[in-house]
């Protein structure tokens, strides 16, 4: 009846919709059996909109107050109804919600408490409908699922249920024993156990451990299994085994994830853990086992945990972020934030996101932006592929999914894969075909926006009997409200398409809690409580408009219709803390909130009230003020600092616990006194009534000697380019910027910002910023030009600089840097110029000759030569000896490669850096003040490292000399200025920066930094050495190429974009590179004792002259499609294409791959999937008995090559015909689980005893034998007991213990007594 009344009220359409939205939210928030039945009826009768139905169902588990067995059955009928089952987007969410309700109400949950003392038992695990109807329905839904997306959601629903009967089914899916098994389904079944695994820890932890330690298992399961292990509080010995396994792990990503997890946990400080956090013990164990793990140098780990505890507020939280590379092109991100609010533990946000098939998407995008001719294979490469019979590798399929959980139990999920995309394409095309352009009418035009939402979090209500016979009422709740109103207008004009958004928003947060009783005389509520309120009201209407054709965005802000020019004070932002006492009728008689009732009084403290007001905004024509009313003992700057100290001066913590802001005592302690502040806007006194801003972005580029081109976007023709026009000021700026950059490849962007304040006397502000960047193999240049036409003091800011880094590996190389910052009314008025260079000192060269890495390199090189000699005396028939030597050769080659590369980097480390800073004769006072502050701050921070202060020796400039010491990882600095000379000795650098500085000659600084941050190379490298190969995945094996071309590295997908071939003539490598239709050949021309003096380079048969220290462009069809070559001073040649970078050292060649690690590569360099297992596959994707045989299968079958022996050819044909494929070996999860269920004779469980009128519970779980088992051996152990008075609370604890839970809060209760008890060491089954 109320619903029909709301729908029939008079008023505008917007008012009607607002009333309906608020009514809908109130019904959802009520959560009573009657409102749940109302929601059921409305959904079944299709009375709700699609969005209302979805929101009602997804929040049902959160708001339901009394889920009795009958009400749960009614909800079950709802999810089975056609109104739910026929909507795929509603069906999956309904099953997830229903499983959550059954788990919380029937199977028990520590986070959900229902009013059983009032309404009786809600539900129990003995409810027959659970096993007879609910579970069979969900299982049948899994079996009937037609698509993989439906199966994934069905698995999640079964996992949320947490019933013991569904765990074996999920474990079967984890193992892959079902007919529809796939890696994706196995992974989802594993994740489905995430929320409930702790209920069955003793049975599931061995399953997770087995998966993690199975080297033949898929990475897509191993990494999630490791994440699950960490949640199950593993024993120290189990973490030790994980740590040690990193030394033998073949999968790089698994090793990185294990080390990163242990390292991040180990670095958490003990005092940073909130009370009750599971991370406390885990981090202690991680600290113990971390030294056993193989270190992976990286600054940014794959998993990052932020944990903090605020002792003054007695609250804390942790935030976990995890980035997992699960397969060749699958990446998952997981985030969880958990709050610990004294007696409340809640998870406000938990989410996961995964994406797969990014390489496929990247290839499709590249095809659209490159010329069609580039996608055609070179004829010779095509012939080679045919002769080698290379089977195209299948591209990874597109998968995209996201899952979000809010406030513990509100779940949202979405999943898209190649099946969904294909189906969506079909439906869209069918809709266009059936309705033609009329389908655009649903998109184009004006769409009203009117959305309100009321959300309640952490509601708590309790009625406690007292000795006086009066009920004690306790209630608390957090309520959030937000409102968005406006309009979306999409203009589908063919000539000038645009989109505009007009919105006005309001939001508020309220926490209200009280304790009181009902007066037996007046039947009124008598209570004392506290109210915390925060609200934001933006009294403006925002209009955002975007025009793609002009690359222009306009933003207009005006007063909304509810604000008039005569309006006085409007609270834009308001916050208050109000302690109060109230006397009012109970809520069933009077709906007025207690804090706003006329009988309510604010509790005042002895501190005198203080009021402050600060005005601002007058320069913009706005009358704004900040008003503060508080009962702080003192309100000054120190009070503000103390307020931040409560949050450990952490802005993230302040944002997390925004509801904990309060008044402070003189000692800086938080207190529940009256405290409020507001930001007020007074329209009647403000001359500015509206504001407009437009941003126009222009982009231009320049390639070598070509003319600069400007790019524009057209609706019909896409991206178009045209010459820069001289009559346009913007295009003049772009051209000037490109001229200053002066690079072979240059880019420039201009942003013109016009801002206008309307009302009274109009004010206009114009800003223009132009930025440019360019690079070649030696230099990176940049230019920034900023203009502010209204500023009378500093109208222009110009930044012009370049960075010249050596690409040669010579130790004589220099790294140069220059940057000029000019500013003022012109770019010549003031300037600060910085010139610097880095070089390799003699001391660093000497260090590289006697370092540990140098000694290891020399030792490995000698051992390698010794093994080569032994090879000569071993016959082909002696397979066992040859295999042993090859294995040893591979190990030594890898060791030599690692240590010699490190030695080479040390010899080229730019350990000495000099900077010279000069300025104009005069500078603004503010610049001098800033420099003085920086000088003082530097001395304060590095005070302990100051070794000498002397009189100045320089005038009119500042000179800084930095010297890096790699041996002790420190840096010394000598600073000479006109004021003084200061020397800092051996400033300790963080360990993480050891791989970042000093820079290394021949390495791109960005690539060097990326490897230091992530632990992975920017571009993975394959090395073709003398008698050995190290693949992209760091697998080394013995192989010597001959005078016949070998396919070294190639894209073996359907597109076959590139390939690199090599052969060896007289001990020197000859390289052939195929890129699209281009063929590049590189070979040594003259050599002396293996030292190459000259190279011959040809492009498509035409010889190209190479000049030292000069980069040449061999082919350039666009900025993204270029082939270049660079001949360095140390006689190495680099050939760079869009996909590869080949460096020729004469005897050794390295290939760097720029594409993604998708596993679609083939050749001697491996499949490039970050996994050493089965790295070298044959052209048909087969795994051969030896790497040498697989490498021989990539030997060219050209008539110009000497054929392989008949025996080897026959062996290759035999293994190709058998074609052993690399397959992961599924872990026998089900048998392990069944074994644990059968053999699990001991459990850890709290024990409790009754003592007088108290119940005493062991503070920690103790070992006990199960009901059908008996102890085999016993030992004495001291047990600590916590005692609670008998009553409702003690009964709840007893019930939780019987369910196998371990209440964390018992650890923080005072110990009542200790007792020595016998504990079983091991248990065995009882004799029948």
JSON list of C-alpha atoms in Angstrom, two decimals, residues 609-755:
[
{"chain": "A", "resi": 609, "resn": "UNK", "atom": "CA", "xyz": [33.75, 26.71, 24.49]},
{"chain": "A", "resi": 610, "resn": "UNK", "atom": "CA", "xyz": [35.93, 28.29, 21.81]},
{"chain": "A", "resi": 611, "resn": "UNK", "atom": "CA", "xyz": [34.86, 29.77, 18.47]},
{"chain": "A", "resi": 612, "resn": "UNK", "atom": "CA", "xyz": [37.02, 30.72, 15.51]},
{"chain": "A", "resi": 613, "resn": "UNK", "atom": "CA", "xyz": [36.25, 32.03, 12.05]},
{"chain": "A", "resi": 614, "resn": "UNK", "atom": "CA", "xyz": [38.54, 32.49, 9.05]},
{"chain": "A", "resi": 615, "resn": "UNK", "atom": "CA", "xyz": [37.46, 34.14, 5.79]},
{"chain": "A", "resi": 616, "resn": "UNK", "atom": "CA", "xyz": [38.90, 33.31, 2.38]},
{"chain": "A", "resi": 617, "resn": "UNK", "atom": "CA", "xyz": [38.06, 33.34, -1.35]},
{"chain": "A", "resi": 618, "resn": "UNK", "atom": "CA", "xyz": [37.65, 37.11, -1.69]},
{"chain": "A", "resi": 619, "resn": "UNK", "atom": "CA", "xyz": [40.25, 37.31, -4.47]},
{"chain": "A", "resi": 620, "resn": "UNK", "atom": "CA", "xyz": [38.02, 35.03, -6.56]},
{"chain": "A", "resi": 621, "resn": "UNK", "atom": "CA", "xyz": [34.85, 36.94, -5.77]},
{"chain": "A", "resi": 622, "resn": "UNK", "atom": "CA", "xyz": [33.64, 34.34, -3.27]},
{"chain": "A", "resi": 623, "resn": "UNK", "atom": "CA", "xyz": [32.60, 34.92, 0.32]},
{"chain": "A", "resi": 624, "resn": "UNK", "atom": "CA", "xyz": [33.84, 31.74, 2.04]},
{"chain": "A", "resi": 625, "resn": "UNK", "atom": "CA", "xyz": [34.65, 31.09, 5.67]},
{"chain": "A", "resi": 626, "resn": "UNK", "atom": "CA", "xyz": [35.72, 28.32, 8.02]},
{"chain": "A", "resi": 627, "resn": "UNK", "atom": "CA", "xyz": [33.89, 28.28, 11.34]},
{"chain": "A", "resi": 628, "resn": "UNK", "atom": "CA", "xyz": [35.08, 26.21, 14.29]},
{"chain": "A", "resi": 629, "resn": "UNK", "atom": "CA", "xyz": [33.27, 25.57, 17.59]},
{"chain": "A", "resi": 630, "resn": "UNK", "atom": "CA", "xyz": [35.14, 23.31, 19.96]},
{"chain": "A", "resi": 631, "resn": "UNK", "atom": "CA", "xyz": [35.71, 22.37, 23.60]},
{"chain": "A", "resi": 632, "resn": "UNK", "atom": "CA", "xyz": [39.38, 21.52, 23.16]},
{"chain": "A", "resi": 633, "resn": "UNK", "atom": "CA", "xyz": [41.42, 22.60, 26.16]},
{"chain": "A", "resi": 634, "resn": "UNK", "atom": "CA", "xyz": [43.59, 24.61, 23.79]},
{"chain": "A", "resi": 635, "resn": "UNK", "atom": "CA", "xyz": [42.98, 25.25, 20.11]},
{"chain": "A", "resi": 636, "resn": "UNK", "atom": "CA", "xyz": [46.16, 26.34, 18.34]},
{"chain": "A", "resi": 637, "resn": "UNK", "atom": "CA", "xyz": [48.81, 25.09, 15.93]},
{"chain": "A", "resi": 638, "resn": "UNK", "atom": "CA", "xyz": [50.03, 22.50, 18.43]},
{"chain": "A", "resi": 639, "resn": "UNK", "atom": "CA", "xyz": [46.49, 21.14, 18.70]},
{"chain": "A", "resi": 640, "resn": "UNK", "atom": "CA", "xyz": [46.45, 20.61, 14.94]},
{"chain": "A", "resi": 641, "resn": "UNK", "atom": "CA", "xyz": [49.79, 18.79, 15.13]},
{"chain": "A", "resi": 642, "resn": "UNK", "atom": "CA", "xyz": [48.51, 16.64, 18.00]},
{"chain": "A", "resi": 643, "resn": "UNK", "atom": "CA", "xyz": [45.45, 15.81, 15.92]},
{"chain": "A", "resi": 644, "resn": "UNK", "atom": "CA", "xyz": [47.69, 14.50, 13.16]},
{"chain": "A", "resi": 645, "resn": "UNK", "atom": "CA", "xyz": [49.83, 12.62, 15.67]},
{"chain": "A", "resi": 646, "resn": "UNK", "atom": "CA", "xyz": [46.77, 10.54, 16.60]},
{"chain": "A", "resi": 647, "resn": "UNK", "atom": "CA", "xyz": [46.92, 9.21, 13.04]},
{"chain": "A", "resi": 648, "resn": "UNK", "atom": "CA", "xyz": [50.74, 8.80, 13.17]},
{"chain": "A", "resi": 649, "resn": "UNK", "atom": "CA", "xyz": [50.99, 11.76, 10.77]},
{"chain": "A", "resi": 650, "resn": "UNK", "atom": "CA", "xyz": [49.72, 9.48, 8.05]},
{"chain": "A", "resi": 651, "resn": "UNK", "atom": "CA", "xyz": [47.19, 11.01, 5.61]},
{"chain": "A", "resi": 652, "resn": "UNK", "atom": "CA", "xyz": [46.11, 7.53, 4.48]},
{"chain": "A", "resi": 653, "resn": "UNK", "atom": "CA", "xyz": [45.25, 6.58, 8.08]},
{"chain": "A", "resi": 654, "resn": "UNK", "atom": "CA", "xyz": [43.37, 9.85, 8.49]},
{"chain": "A", "resi": 655, "resn": "UNK", "atom": "CA", "xyz": [41.37, 9.05, 5.38]},
{"chain": "A", "resi": 656, "resn": "UNK", "atom": "CA", "xyz": [40.70, 5.48, 6.53]},
{"chain": "A", "resi": 657, "resn": "UNK", "atom": "CA", "xyz": [39.41, 6.59, 9.94]},
{"chain": "A", "resi": 658, "resn": "UNK", "atom": "CA", "xyz": [37.75, 9.85, 8.97]},
{"chain": "A", "resi": 659, "resn": "UNK", "atom": "CA", "xyz": [35.12, 9.17, 11.65]},
{"chain": "A", "resi": 660, "resn": "UNK", "atom": "CA", "xyz": [37.72, 9.26, 14.47]},
{"chain": "A", "resi": 661, "resn": "UNK", "atom": "CA", "xyz": [38.37, 13.00, 14.31]},
{"chain": "A", "resi": 662, "resn": "UNK", "atom": "CA", "xyz": [37.61, 14.60, 17.69]},
{"chain": "A", "resi": 663, "resn": "UNK", "atom": "CA", "xyz": [38.41, 17.33, 20.19]},
{"chain": "A", "resi": 664, "resn": "UNK", "atom": "CA", "xyz": [41.67, 17.00, 22.13]},
{"chain": "A", "resi": 665, "resn": "UNK", "atom": "CA", "xyz": [42.80, 17.53, 25.67]},
{"chain": "A", "resi": 666, "resn": "UNK", "atom": "CA", "xyz": [45.78, 19.73, 26.48]},
{"chain": "A", "resi": 667, "resn": "UNK", "atom": "CA", "xyz": [47.92, 16.57, 26.43]},
{"chain": "A", "resi": 668, "resn": "UNK", "atom": "CA", "xyz": [46.81, 15.78, 22.87]},
{"chain": "A", "resi": 669, "resn": "UNK", "atom": "CA", "xyz": [44.58, 12.84, 23.80]},
{"chain": "A", "resi": 670, "resn": "UNK", "atom": "CA", "xyz": [41.29, 12.36, 21.92]},
{"chain": "A", "resi": 671, "resn": "UNK", "atom": "CA", "xyz": [38.13, 13.06, 23.90]},
{"chain": "A", "resi": 672, "resn": "UNK", "atom": "CA", "xyz": [34.40, 12.83, 23.22]},
{"chain": "A", "resi": 673, "resn": "UNK", "atom": "CA", "xyz": [33.74, 16.52, 23.81]},
{"chain": "A", "resi": 674, "resn": "UNK", "atom": "CA", "xyz": [31.65, 18.76, 21.62]},
{"chain": "A", "resi": 675, "resn": "UNK", "atom": "CA", "xyz": [33.55, 19.66, 18.46]},
{"chain": "A", "resi": 676, "resn": "UNK", "atom": "CA", "xyz": [32.37, 21.00, 15.10]},
{"chain": "A", "resi": 677, "resn": "UNK", "atom": "CA", "xyz": [33.62, 22.92, 12.11]},
{"chain": "A", "resi": 678, "resn": "UNK", "atom": "CA", "xyz": [32.11, 23.96, 8.80]},
{"chain": "A", "resi": 679, "resn": "UNK", "atom": "CA", "xyz": [33.09, 25.51, 5.49]},
{"chain": "A", "resi": 680, "resn": "UNK", "atom": "CA", "xyz": [30.44, 28.12, 4.67]},
{"chain": "A", "resi": 681, "resn": "UNK", "atom": "CA", "xyz": [29.61, 29.83, 1.38]},
{"chain": "A", "resi": 682, "resn": "UNK", "atom": "CA", "xyz": [27.56, 33.03, 1.36]},
{"chain": "A", "resi": 683, "resn": "UNK", "atom": "CA", "xyz": [26.04, 33.59, -2.13]},
{"chain": "A", "resi": 684, "resn": "UNK", "atom": "CA", "xyz": [24.50, 36.93, -1.20]},
{"chain": "A", "resi": 685, "resn": "UNK", "atom": "CA", "xyz": [27.95, 38.42, -0.54]},
{"chain": "A", "resi": 686, "resn": "UNK", "atom": "CA", "xyz": [29.71, 36.64, -3.41]},
{"chain": "A", "resi": 687, "resn": "UNK", "atom": "CA", "xyz": [30.12, 38.54, -6.66]},
{"chain": "A", "resi": 688, "resn": "UNK", "atom": "CA", "xyz": [31.09, 35.40, -8.60]},
{"chain": "A", "resi": 689, "resn": "UNK", "atom": "CA", "xyz": [27.98, 33.43, -9.54]},
{"chain": "A", "resi": 690, "resn": "UNK", "atom": "CA", "xyz": [29.45, 31.00, -12.06]},
{"chain": "A", "resi": 691, "resn": "UNK", "atom": "CA", "xyz": [32.76, 29.76, -13.47]},
{"chain": "A", "resi": 692, "resn": "UNK", "atom": "CA", "xyz": [33.72, 28.38, -16.84]},
{"chain": "A", "resi": 693, "resn": "UNK", "atom": "CA", "xyz": [36.86, 26.58, -17.90]},
{"chain": "A", "resi": 694, "resn": "UNK", "atom": "CA", "xyz": [37.84, 25.23, -21.30]},
{"chain": "A", "resi": 695, "resn": "UNK", "atom": "CA", "xyz": [40.83, 23.00, -22.03]},
{"chain": "A", "resi": 696, "resn": "UNK", "atom": "CA", "xyz": [42.02, 22.46, -25.58]},
{"chain": "A", "resi": 697, "resn": "UNK", "atom": "CA", "xyz": [44.79, 19.96, -26.24]},
{"chain": "A", "resi": 698, "resn": "UNK", "atom": "CA", "xyz": [46.90, 19.87, -29.41]},
{"chain": "A", "resi": 699, "resn": "UNK", "atom": "CA", "xyz": [49.46, 17.24, -30.38]},
{"chain": "A", "resi": 700, "resn": "UNK", "atom": "CA", "xyz": [52.26, 17.38, -32.95]},
{"chain": "A", "resi": 701, "resn": "UNK", "atom": "CA", "xyz": [55.26, 15.26, -33.89]},
{"chain": "A", "resi": 702, "resn": "UNK", "atom": "CA", "xyz": [58.34, 15.43, -36.05]},
{"chain": "A", "resi": 703, "resn": "UNK", "atom": "CA", "xyz": [60.38, 12.60, -37.54]},
{"chain": "A", "resi": 704, "resn": "UNK", "atom": "CA", "xyz": [63.92, 13.35, -38.75]},
{"chain": "A", "resi": 705, "resn": "UNK", "atom": "CA", "xyz": [63.95, 15.86, -41.63]},
{"chain": "A", "resi": 706, "resn": "UNK", "atom": "CA", "xyz": [60.20, 15.73, -42.22]},
{"chain": "A", "resi": 707, "resn": "UNK", "atom": "CA", "xyz": [57.97, 18.70, -41.53]},
{"chain": "A", "resi": 708, "resn": "UNK", "atom": "CA", "xyz": [56.15, 18.83, -38.17]},
{"chain": "A", "resi": 709, "resn": "UNK", "atom": "CA", "xyz": [52.62, 17.42, -38.30]},
{"chain": "A", "resi": 710, "resn": "UNK", "atom": "CA", "xyz": [49.61, 18.21, -36.11]},
{"chain": "A", "resi": 711, "resn": "UNK", "atom": "CA", "xyz": [47.14, 15.45, -35.29]},
{"chain": "A", "resi": 712, "resn": "UNK", "atom": "CA", "xyz": [43.36, 15.90, -35.11]},
{"chain": "A", "resi": 713, "resn": "UNK", "atom": "CA", "xyz": [40.47, 13.51, -34.54]},
{"chain": "A", "resi": 714, "resn": "UNK", "atom": "CA", "xyz": [37.58, 13.36, -37.02]},
{"chain": "A", "resi": 715, "resn": "UNK", "atom": "CA", "xyz": [34.40, 11.38, -36.47]},
{"chain": "A", "resi": 716, "resn": "UNK", "atom": "CA", "xyz": [34.37, 9.97, -40.00]},
{"chain": "A", "resi": 717, "resn": "UNK", "atom": "CA", "xyz": [38.06, 9.71, -40.91]},
{"chain": "A", "resi": 718, "resn": "UNK", "atom": "CA", "xyz": [39.64, 8.92, -37.54]},
{"chain": "A", "resi": 719, "resn": "UNK", "atom": "CA", "xyz": [43.04, 10.42, -36.69]},
{"chain": "A", "resi": 720, "resn": "UNK", "atom": "CA", "xyz": [44.31, 12.81, -39.36]},
{"chain": "A", "resi": 721, "resn": "UNK", "atom": "CA", "xyz": [47.55, 14.79, -39.62]},
{"chain": "A", "resi": 722, "resn": "UNK", "atom": "CA", "xyz": [48.26, 18.14, -41.24]},
{"chain": "A", "resi": 723, "resn": "UNK", "atom": "CA", "xyz": [51.05, 20.69, -41.47]},
{"chain": "A", "resi": 724, "resn": "UNK", "atom": "CA", "xyz": [51.40, 23.26, -38.70]},
{"chain": "A", "resi": 725, "resn": "UNK", "atom": "CA", "xyz": [49.87, 26.64, -39.60]},
{"chain": "A", "resi": 726, "resn": "UNK", "atom": "CA", "xyz": [51.92, 29.77, -39.01]},
{"chain": "A", "resi": 727, "resn": "UNK", "atom": "CA", "xyz": [48.88, 31.94, -38.33]},
{"chain": "A", "resi": 728, "resn": "UNK", "atom": "CA", "xyz": [47.88, 29.91, -35.25]},
{"chain": "A", "resi": 729, "resn": "UNK", "atom": "CA", "xyz": [49.49, 30.90, -31.95]},
{"chain": "A", "resi": 730, "resn": "UNK", "atom": "CA", "xyz": [49.04, 27.39, -30.57]},
{"chain": "A", "resi": 731, "resn": "UNK", "atom": "CA", "xyz": [50.65, 25.75, -33.58]},
{"chain": "A", "resi": 732, "resn": "UNK", "atom": "CA", "xyz": [53.48, 28.28, -33.45]},
{"chain": "A", "resi": 733, "resn": "UNK", "atom": "CA", "xyz": [54.19, 27.13, -29.89]},
{"chain": "A", "resi": 734, "resn": "UNK", "atom": "CA", "xyz": [54.17, 23.49, -30.98]},
{"chain": "A", "resi": 735, "resn": "UNK", "atom": "CA", "xyz": [56.59, 24.22, -33.80]},
{"chain": "A", "resi": 736, "resn": "UNK", "atom": "CA", "xyz": [58.90, 26.23, -31.55]},
{"chain": "A", "resi": 737, "resn": "UNK", "atom": "CA", "xyz": [58.90, 23.43, -29.01]},
{"chain": "A", "resi": 738, "resn": "UNK", "atom": "CA", "xyz": [59.79, 20.80, -31.64]},
{"chain": "A", "resi": 739, "resn": "UNK", "atom": "CA", "xyz": [62.54, 23.06, -32.95]},
{"chain": "A", "resi": 740, "resn": "UNK", "atom": "CA", "xyz": [64.11, 23.34, -29.50]},
{"chain": "A", "resi": 741, "resn": "UNK", "atom": "CA", "xyz": [63.85, 19.61, -28.92]},
{"chain": "A", "resi": 742, "resn": "UNK", "atom": "CA", "xyz": [65.72, 19.10, -32.22]},
{"chain": "A", "resi": 743, "resn": "UNK", "atom": "CA", "xyz": [65.60, 15.29, -32.21]},
{"chain": "A", "resi": 744, "resn": "UNK", "atom": "CA", "xyz": [65.19, 12.66, -34.87]},
{"chain": "A", "resi": 745, "resn": "UNK", "atom": "CA", "xyz": [61.92, 11.72, -33.23]},
{"chain": "A", "resi": 746, "resn": "UNK", "atom": "CA", "xyz": [60.14, 14.51, -31.39]},
{"chain": "A", "resi": 747, "resn": "UNK", "atom": "CA", "xyz": [56.72, 15.03, -29.81]},
{"chain": "A", "resi": 748, "resn": "UNK", "atom": "CA", "xyz": [55.04, 18.18, -28.53]},
{"chain": "A", "resi": 749, "resn": "UNK", "atom": "CA", "xyz": [51.77, 18.80, -26.76]},
{"chain": "A", "resi": 750, "resn": "UNK", "atom": "CA", "xyz": [50.03, 22.08, -25.98]},
{"chain": "A", "resi": 751, "resn": "UNK", "atom": "CA", "xyz": [47.25, 22.65, -23.49]},
{"chain": "A", "resi": 752, "resn": "UNK", "atom": "CA", "xyz": [45.38, 25.95, -23.64]},
{"chain": "A", "resi": 753, "resn": "UNK", "atom": "CA", "xyz": [43.36, 26.62, -20.49]},
{"chain": "A", "resi": 754, "resn": "UNK", "atom": "CA", "xyz": [40.89, 29.51, -20.35]},
{"chain": "A", "resi": 755, "resn": "UNK", "atom": "CA", "xyz": [39.13, 30.21, -17.07]}
]
